Every structure is written in structure tokens, then in C-alpha cells.
Coordinates of N, CA and C in Angstrom, one line a residue:
X1 N -14.0 -27.2 43.3 CA -14.7 -26.0 43.6 C -13.5 -24.9 43.0
X2 N -12.4 -25.6 42.7 CA -11.3 -25.3 42.8 C -11.0 -24.7 40.9
X3 N -10.7 -26.3 40.3 CA -11.2 -26.2 39.2 C -12.3 -26.0 38.6
X4 N -13.5 -25.1 38.8 CA -14.3 -24.2 38.8 C -14.0 -22.7 38.5
X5 N -13.6 -22.5 39.6 CA -12.8 -21.6 39.8 C -11.7 -20.8 39.4
X6 N -10.8 -21.6 38.5 CA -9.6 -21.5 38.0 C -10.3 -20.5 36.6
X7 N -8.8 -20.0 36.1 CA -9.4 -19.1 35.2 C -8.8 -20.5 33.8
X8 N -10.0 -20.6 32.5 CA -9.5 -20.9 31.3 C -8.3 -21.5 30.5
X9 N -7.2 -22.4 30.4 CA -6.0 -22.0 29.5 C -5.8 -21.2 28.3
X10 N -4.9 -21.0 28.2 CA -4.3 -19.9 27.4 C -4.6 -20.9 25.9
X11 N -5.0 -20.5 24.8 CA -5.4 -20.9 23.4 C -4.2 -21.4 23.2
X12 N -4.1 -22.0 22.7 CA -2.4 -22.4 21.5 C -1.7 -21.5 20.8
X13 N -0.7 -21.1 20.7 CA -0.1 -19.5 19.8 C -0.2 -20.5 18.2
X14 N -0.3 -20.6 17.7 CA -0.2 -20.2 16.8 C 0.9 -19.8 15.2
X15 N 1.5 -19.8 14.8 CA 2.6 -19.2 14.6 C 2.1 -19.2 12.5
X16 N 1.6 -18.1 12.2 CA 0.7 -18.0 10.1 C 1.4 -17.4 9.2
X17 N 3.1 -16.9 10.3 CA 4.1 -17.0 8.5 C 5.5 -17.1 8.8
X18 N 5.3 -18.1 9.2 CA 6.7 -18.9 9.1 C 7.2 -19.3 7.9
X19 N 8.4 -18.9 7.4 CA 8.9 -19.8 6.4 C 7.8 -19.7 4.7
X20 N 7.1 -18.1 5.1 CA 6.5 -18.5 3.4 C 7.5 -17.1 2.7
X21 N 8.2 -16.3 3.1 CA 8.4 -15.3 2.4 C 8.2 -13.8 2.1
X22 N 7.6 -13.7 0.9 CA 6.8 -12.8 0.5 C 5.7 -12.7 0.0
X23 N 5.2 -14.5 0.1 CA 3.8 -14.7 -0.3 C 2.8 -13.8 0.5
X24 N 2.8 -13.7 1.4 CA 1.4 -12.9 1.8 C 1.4 -11.9 2.4
X25 N 2.8 -11.2 2.1 CA 2.8 -9.2 1.2 C 2.8 -9.8 -0.3
X26 N 2.5 -10.6 -1.3 CA 2.2 -10.0 -2.4 C 0.6 -10.3 -2.2
X27 N 0.5 -11.6 -2.0 CA -0.7 -11.4 -1.7 C -1.7 -10.7 -1.4
X28 N -1.4 -9.5 -0.3 CA -1.8 -8.7 0.7 C -2.0 -7.9 -0.4
X29 N -1.0 -7.5 -1.6 CA -1.4 -6.5 -2.5 C -1.6 -7.0 -3.5
X30 N -1.9 -7.8 -3.7 CA -3.2 -8.0 -4.3 C -4.4 -8.4 -4.1
X31 N -5.2 -8.0 -3.1 CA -6.3 -7.9 -2.3 C -6.3 -6.8 -2.4
X32 N -5.9 -5.6 -2.2 CA -6.0 -3.9 -1.8 C -5.7 -3.6 -3.4
X33 N -5.4 -4.3 -4.3 CA -5.5 -3.4 -5.9 C -7.1 -4.0 -6.1
X34 N -7.0 -5.5 -6.2 CA -8.1 -6.1 -6.3 C -9.3 -4.5 -5.9
X35 N -9.4 -4.6 -4.5 CA -10.3 -4.2 -4.1 C -10.7 -2.5 -4.5
X36 N -9.3 -2.3 -4.5 CA -9.5 -1.0 -5.7 C -9.8 -0.4 -7.0
X37 N -9.5 -1.8 -8.3 CA -10.2 -1.7 -9.0 C -11.5 -2.0 -9.0
X38 N -12.2 -3.3 -8.1 CA -13.3 -3.1 -8.2 C -14.2 -2.6 -7.7
X39 N -13.5 -0.6 -6.6 CA -14.0 0.1 -6.0 C -14.4 1.5 -7.5
X40 N -12.9 1.4 -8.0 CA -13.4 2.4 -9.3 C -13.9 1.5 -10.0
X41 N -14.1 0.6 -10.2 CA -15.3 0.2 -11.6 C -16.9 0.4 -11.1
X42 N -16.9 0.8 -10.4 CA -18.6 1.0 -9.5 C -18.6 2.1 -9.7
X43 N -17.3 2.7 -9.0 CA -17.6 4.6 -9.0 C -18.0 5.1 -10.5
X44 N -17.2 4.3 -11.8 CA -17.6 4.4 -12.6 C -18.9 3.8 -13.3
X45 N -19.5 2.6 -12.8 CA -20.5 2.3 -13.3 C -21.4 3.4 -12.7
X46 N -21.7 3.6 -11.3 CA -22.2 5.1 -11.4 C -23.0 6.2 -11.8
X47 N -21.5 6.6 -12.7 CA -21.4 7.4 -13.4 C -22.9 7.8 -15.0
X48 N -23.0 6.2 -15.0 CA -23.9 5.8 -15.7 C -25.0 6.4 -15.6
X49 N -25.2 6.0 -14.3 CA -27.1 6.3 -14.2 C -27.4 6.1 -12.9
X50 N -28.3 6.3 -12.2 CA -28.5 5.1 -11.0 C -28.6 3.4 -11.5
X51 N -29.3 2.8 -12.2 CA -29.5 1.2 -12.4 C -28.5 0.7 -12.7
X52 N -27.2 1.4 -13.9 CA -26.4 0.7 -14.0 C -25.2 0.9 -12.5
X53 N -25.1 2.0 -11.4 CA -25.3 2.3 -10.1 C -25.4 1.1 -8.9
X54 N -26.8 1.3 -9.3 CA -27.3 0.2 -8.2 C -26.8 -1.5 -8.7
X55 N -27.0 -1.5 -9.8 CA -25.8 -3.3 -10.2 C -25.1 -3.5 -9.4
X56 N -24.5 -2.1 -10.0 CA -22.4 -2.0 -10.1 C -21.9 -2.3 -8.2
X57 N -23.0 -1.8 -7.4 CA -22.8 -1.8 -6.0 C -23.3 -3.3 -5.4
X58 N -23.8 -3.3 -6.4 CA -24.5 -5.5 -5.8 C -23.4 -6.2 -5.7
X59 N -22.3 -6.0 -7.4 CA -22.2 -7.4 -7.9 C -20.7 -6.8 -7.4
X60 N -20.5 -5.2 -7.2 CA -19.5 -5.0 -6.4 C -18.9 -5.7 -4.9
X61 N -20.8 -5.4 -4.2 CA -20.0 -6.3 -3.0 C -19.9 -7.7 -2.5
X62 N -20.3 -8.3 -4.0 CA -20.2 -9.9 -3.9 C -18.3 -9.9 -3.9
X63 N -18.2 -9.2 -4.8 CA -16.8 -9.3 -5.2 C -16.2 -9.3 -4.0
X64 N -16.6 -8.1 -3.2 CA -15.4 -7.8 -2.3 C -15.1 -8.6 -1.0
X65 N -17.0 -9.1 -0.8 CA -16.6 -10.1 -0.1 C -15.7 -11.7 -0.5
X66 N -16.2 -11.8 -0.9 CA -15.1 -12.9 -2.3 C -13.7 -12.9 -1.2
X67 N -12.8 -11.5 -1.9 CA -11.7 -11.5 -1.9 C -11.3 -11.4 0.0
X68 N -12.5 -10.8 0.6 CA -12.2 -10.6 2.1 C -12.3 -12.5 2.7
X69 N -13.1 -13.1 1.9 CA -12.5 -14.3 2.3 C -11.6 -15.5 2.0
X70 N -11.2 -14.8 0.6 CA -9.7 -15.5 0.3 C -9.1 -15.2 1.4
X71 N -8.8 -13.6 1.8 CA -8.2 -13.1 2.3 C -7.9 -14.2 3.7
X72 N -8.7 -14.7 4.0 CA -9.6 -15.5 5.5 C -8.2 -16.4 5.9
X73 N -8.4 -17.0 4.5 CA -8.4 -18.6 4.5 C -8.8 -19.6 4.7
X74 N -10.5 -19.6 4.6 CA -10.9 -19.8 4.8 C -11.0 -21.8 4.7
X75 N -10.9 -21.7 3.7 CA -10.6 -23.0 2.7 C -9.6 -23.2 2.6
X76 N -8.1 -23.3 3.5 CA -7.0 -23.2 3.1 C -6.4 -24.3 4.5
X77 N -6.1 -25.4 4.0 CA -5.1 -26.7 4.4 C -3.7 -26.4 4.0
X78 N -3.5 -26.1 5.8 CA -2.0 -26.0 5.7 C -1.6 -27.5 6.3
X79 N -0.5 -27.6 5.5 CA 1.0 -28.8 5.5 C 1.7 -28.4 7.1
X80 N 1.3 -29.5 8.1 CA 2.2 -29.5 9.3 C 3.7 -30.0 9.0
X81 N 4.6 -29.7 9.4 CA 6.0 -30.3 9.1 C 6.5 -30.6 10.4
X82 N 6.5 -32.3 10.9 CA 7.3 -32.7 11.8 C 8.8 -32.8 12.2

């Protein structure tokens, strides 16, 4: 019973930004830039009418999700130095 009443262990601490210099910062700036370009182009297409605007919003949604997934690092394999 003692094992059941104790709180779970803390998760392992992971350092994400060790030794990468400005790589993460440049990537975040690139993400912001691409998001802004996508939004500006979408807004421009919306001025052309409802049909181009709807198509632009649908395409922009996919582009923004792709930028988000790239930033989350879903498929990144990190090299562990021992």
C-alpha cells in the first residue's frame, strides 16, 4: 500500500538548447517570418474575392500547420554525446 500512495517520480530533465549556438534562434525567426509571409499573402488573396480568399485560407492553414510541426521537432533525431 505504501507504493500506491506515494506520488509518481518526476520526469527526466531534458536540456533542449545545449550547445546549439544561435541555430534555434535563427529557426524561430525563420518560423515567424514564414508565418507572416503566409498571412500577408492570404490577406492579399482575400482582397481578390470570396473564392480565392477561401482557397487561400485553406492552403494557409496547411502551410501554418507544417511550420508548427517543423518547430515541434516531431521527426528530429538528436545525437546523444556520451
